[in-house]
Amino acid sequence: MRRNDSTLPSIEFEDEFVDGLRDIFERRIVFNQFLQFTVISIRHDRVIGRMFHRPELVGHFSYNRLHGGVICAALDAMGGLAVMAAIGARHMDEPPSRRLSRFGRLGTIDIRTDFLRQATGNYFDLVGEIVRLGSRLASSRMEFRGADGGLLAIGCGSFVVS
Amino acid sequence: MRRNDSTLPSIEFEDEFVDGLRDIFERRIVFNQFLQFTVISIRHDRVIGRMFHRPELVGHFSYNRLHGGVICAALDAMGGLAVMAAIGARHMDEPPSRRLSRFGRLGTIDIRTDFLRQATGNYFDLVGEIVRLGSRLASSRMEFRGADGGLLAIGCGSFVVS
Amino acid sequence: MRRNDSTLPSIEFEDEFVDGLRDIFERRIVFNQFLQFTVISIRHDRVIGRMFHRPELVGHFSYNRLHGGVICAALDAMGGLAVMAAIGARHMDEPPSRRLSRFGRLGTIDIRTDFLRQATGNYFDLVGEIVRLGSRLASSRMEFRGADGGLLAIGCGSFVVS
Amino acid sequence: MRRNDSTLPSIEFEDEFVDGLRDIFERRIVFNQFLQFTVISIRHDRVIGRMFHRPELVGHFSYNRLHGGVICAALDAMGGLAVMAAIGARHMDEPPSRRLSRFGRLGTIDIRTDFLRQATGNYFDLVGEIVRLGSRLASSRMEFRGADGGLLAIGCGSFVVS
């Protein structure tokens, strides 16, 4: 798909903001701790994460595949992170702590996950991209890729942001 | 919504089949063990489950709400269980073990979750209902309800069954 | 699925409100005129409509099936109508004309359609049901049934209502 | 989003195949005739179409916006066209007429549309991209853009192809 037509200028986030978002997504969201979800990079229009395969995350024990619900959970997290980054970029006039507090007013309205291929391998790369940030609503698209770069699942979600 | 127009006759499953499905969903699906997902009842057109709130399943630590990804995972499990029950009902001529082996050929194609209200409370009731079972594809609708019966989330999914 | 846990009391709408909503959905929404979408009944938690099969609405000319896009369009209309009825029920203190003006602030955020069976037959019955009405967001479930009552498609949608 | 990891080699379709697909999508799918949907280009992993705004396609008559159902219908068509192109690319050993006959076995399982911005303007550009083509199932992503290139809606769909 073509680059998204974000009207947001390219923005360099301060370390304080990036570290704060990482802290929210890696530690304060308790279930993400269990997923051992790691934030790799945060840009105003695109965020990247990674998670490692672990026996606890498997679906049926006969197959060493990630459970579909784990994929849904990871894509939901990436979609929310992408929205938070876009909100942060819109409010660069605010101090980082104030921007981070906006997270408390973010909620997922609905999310769709398409399972494309079996999720095996040691780790998985996650991408979240903002497709629209309005004053009250936001939309994002997400990708779940294998260690070889292959697309394993895609998702899209709607969020309420005010 | 009106009762689904399943053309399947009402069927009484044998204990062996019910226990087998419960074993798959509660124990062999490793991630469901973590969710502590419990199967309550299995009918040919409707399955019911329950899960309990636990600190590990929380989203942001400031709020005692279930993580959205946990809800997605539970609804995916319920959708799959509903499809398995419907497949079982269609193949009552087969011994239970053979019907249970059909689970290995079940896969989620895609799933949508709508988050309606905050998921708080001690436990949650889950419903999965088959809306269509074809020879290759199946569709199900799912509900996630609070201890007070309130609807907290709904889902729908498409499955491949061959 | 169980009855929705709407907290709205059962409400009897005035003819003026019902006729006004019908006028919006059957005539003022231009594309619905083309679909020849007819409103059958409007209740606070459930709306019913009907549309007739016509050659212009067919998909591939070799098969006399309704085009999938027509089904999506009809389900979108039913979802919106269900939300409008629920909004109307919440504002019974306002005169009907004021309640009807709230339609201008209703928008579909996203919609999912599951195609279950081929849509053939002379006419189709449509059901829209509200699953949640909040102050800013609403969710609805929709059904598309054949003349024999068989479920041909289901949908669900999220709406912004302020 | 990154380019899709299609493993299909880049393929040059014969005019006979391209003209045949165009004929199916522009003329034989009766409802597409009403939409005046035009196929612009067909590649093995990406198809492009266009449609013009017309008074009959409007939602509420007070606003000159395309009806949401029209957008759903157009995205459904683009998703199907993308799948057909990918199927064609996989069967280049068959004569074009045989490849085109595979269209009869294509069906949409489900589709999601996210409405991002009001669809106004004289014409709209449509993109369909294959994200997975398996032996029985396919997935595609779609975009609906305004005359200025702005993203107005996105969609994703699952298809059965055998």
PDB file of N, CA and C in Angstrom, chain B residues 105 109-110 112-113 136-137 139 157-158 160-162, chain D residues 105 109-110 112-113 136-137 139 157-158 160-162:
ATOM      1  N   ARG B 105      -7.791 -29.842  11.987  1.00  0.00           N
ATOM      2  CA  ARG B 105      -7.957 -29.207  10.674  1.00  0.00           C
ATOM      3  C   ARG B 105      -8.802 -27.930  10.746  1.00  0.00           C
ATOM      4  N   ILE B 109      -9.750 -17.949  10.270  1.00  0.00           N
ATOM      5  CA  ILE B 109      -9.373 -17.122   9.112  1.00  0.00           C
ATOM      6  C   ILE B 109      -9.219 -15.676   9.561  1.00  0.00           C
ATOM      7  N   ASP B 110     -10.236 -15.158  10.211  1.00  0.00           N
ATOM      8  CA  ASP B 110     -10.171 -13.792  10.722  1.00  0.00           C
ATOM      9  C   ASP B 110     -11.193 -13.642  11.828  1.00  0.00           C
ATOM     10  N   ARG B 112     -13.189 -10.525  14.455  1.00  0.00           N
ATOM     11  CA  ARG B 112     -13.430  -9.133  14.839  1.00  0.00           C
ATOM     12  C   ARG B 112     -13.937  -9.097  16.263  1.00  0.00           C
ATOM     13  N   THR B 113     -13.431  -8.170  17.034  1.00  0.00           N
ATOM     14  CA  THR B 113     -13.898  -7.959  18.400  1.00  0.00           C
ATOM     15  C   THR B 113     -14.347  -6.517  18.561  1.00  0.00           C
ATOM     16  N   ARG B 136     -16.535 -26.438   4.056  1.00  0.00           N
ATOM     17  CA  ARG B 136     -15.163 -25.945   4.181  1.00  0.00           C
ATOM     18  C   ARG B 136     -15.036 -24.756   5.113  1.00  0.00           C
ATOM     19  N   LEU B 137     -16.122 -23.981   5.245  1.00  0.00           N
ATOM     20  CA  LEU B 137     -16.048 -22.744   6.011  1.00  0.00           C
ATOM     21  C   LEU B 137     -17.101 -22.733   7.115  1.00  0.00           C
ATOM     22  N   SER B 139     -18.803 -19.978  10.348  1.00  0.00           N
ATOM     23  CA  SER B 139     -18.847 -18.649  10.954  1.00  0.00           C
ATOM     24  C   SER B 139     -19.471 -18.755  12.332  1.00  0.00           C
ATOM     25  N   GLY B 157     -16.306 -14.392  13.860  1.00  0.00           N
ATOM     26  CA  GLY B 157     -15.125 -14.942  13.217  1.00  0.00           C
ATOM     27  C   GLY B 157     -15.478 -15.880  12.086  1.00  0.00           C
ATOM     28  N   SER B 158     -14.537 -16.017  11.154  1.00  0.00           N
ATOM     29  CA  SER B 158     -14.647 -16.979  10.058  1.00  0.00           C
ATOM     30  C   SER B 158     -13.576 -18.045  10.266  1.00  0.00           C
ATOM     31  N   VAL B 160     -11.859 -21.976   8.827  1.00  0.00           N
ATOM     32  CA  VAL B 160     -11.741 -22.990   7.787  1.00  0.00           C
ATOM     33  C   VAL B 160     -11.773 -24.345   8.495  1.00  0.00           C
ATOM     34  N   VAL B 161     -12.568 -25.273   7.980  1.00  0.00           N
ATOM     35  CA  VAL B 161     -12.848 -26.478   8.755  1.00  0.00           C
ATOM     36  C   VAL B 161     -12.405 -27.777   8.096  1.00  0.00           C
ATOM     37  N   SER B 162     -11.897 -27.718   6.922  1.00  0.00           N
ATOM     38  CA  SER B 162     -11.592 -28.998   6.265  1.00  0.00           C
ATOM     39  C   SER B 162     -10.253 -29.563   6.741  1.00  0.00           C
TER      40      SER B 162
ATOM     41  N   ARG D 105     -15.532 -19.492  -9.255  1.00  0.00           N
ATOM     42  CA  ARG D 105     -15.357 -20.191  -7.971  1.00  0.00           C
ATOM     43  C   ARG D 105     -14.808 -19.277  -6.880  1.00  0.00           C
ATOM     44  N   ILE D 109     -15.800 -14.118   1.667  1.00  0.00           N
ATOM     45  CA  ILE D 109     -16.209 -14.695   2.958  1.00  0.00           C
ATOM     46  C   ILE D 109     -16.695 -13.585   3.884  1.00  0.00           C
ATOM     47  N   ASP D 110     -15.851 -12.580   4.048  1.00  0.00           N
ATOM     48  CA  ASP D 110     -16.239 -11.434   4.874  1.00  0.00           C
ATOM     49  C   ASP D 110     -15.386 -10.251   4.489  1.00  0.00           C
ATOM     50  N   ARG D 112     -14.313  -6.033   5.786  1.00  0.00           N
ATOM     51  CA  ARG D 112     -14.399  -4.916   6.735  1.00  0.00           C
ATOM     52  C   ARG D 112     -14.050  -3.630   6.015  1.00  0.00           C
ATOM     53  N   THR D 113     -14.827  -2.600   6.296  1.00  0.00           N
ATOM     54  CA  THR D 113     -14.538  -1.278   5.747  1.00  0.00           C
ATOM     55  C   THR D 113     -14.403  -0.285   6.889  1.00  0.00           C
ATOM     56  N   ARG D 136      -6.852 -22.475  -1.086  1.00  0.00           N
ATOM     57  CA  ARG D 136      -8.301 -22.375  -0.905  1.00  0.00           C
ATOM     58  C   ARG D 136      -8.768 -20.997  -0.474  1.00  0.00           C
ATOM     59  N   LEU D 137      -7.886 -20.241   0.210  1.00  0.00           N
ATOM     60  CA  LEU D 137      -8.271 -18.960   0.782  1.00  0.00           C
ATOM     61  C   LEU D 137      -7.372 -17.847   0.284  1.00  0.00           C
ATOM     62  N   SER D 139      -6.573 -13.380   0.915  1.00  0.00           N
ATOM     63  CA  SER D 139      -6.848 -12.162   1.676  1.00  0.00           C
ATOM     64  C   SER D 139      -6.366 -10.969   0.878  1.00  0.00           C
ATOM     65  N   GLY D 157     -10.456  -7.999   3.267  1.00  0.00           N
ATOM     66  CA  GLY D 157     -11.430  -9.051   3.050  1.00  0.00           C
ATOM     67  C   GLY D 157     -10.788 -10.415   2.948  1.00  0.00           C
ATOM     68  N   SER D 158     -11.587 -11.426   3.263  1.00  0.00           N
ATOM     69  CA  SER D 158     -11.187 -12.825   3.101  1.00  0.00           C
ATOM     70  C   SER D 158     -12.045 -13.430   1.996  1.00  0.00           C
ATOM     71  N   VAL D 160     -12.806 -17.071  -0.594  1.00  0.00           N
ATOM     72  CA  VAL D 160     -12.610 -18.488  -0.864  1.00  0.00           C
ATOM     73  C   VAL D 160     -12.389 -18.612  -2.370  1.00  0.00           C
ATOM     74  N   VAL D 161     -11.382 -19.381  -2.756  1.00  0.00           N
ATOM     75  CA  VAL D 161     -10.964 -19.331  -4.159  1.00  0.00           C
ATOM     76  C   VAL D 161     -11.085 -20.632  -4.920  1.00  0.00           C
ATOM     77  N   SER D 162     -11.414 -21.703  -4.237  1.00  0.00           N
ATOM     78  CA  SER D 162     -11.422 -22.954  -4.993  1.00  0.00           C
ATOM     79  C   SER D 162     -12.820 -23.255  -5.509  1.00  0.00           C
TER      80      SER D 162
END
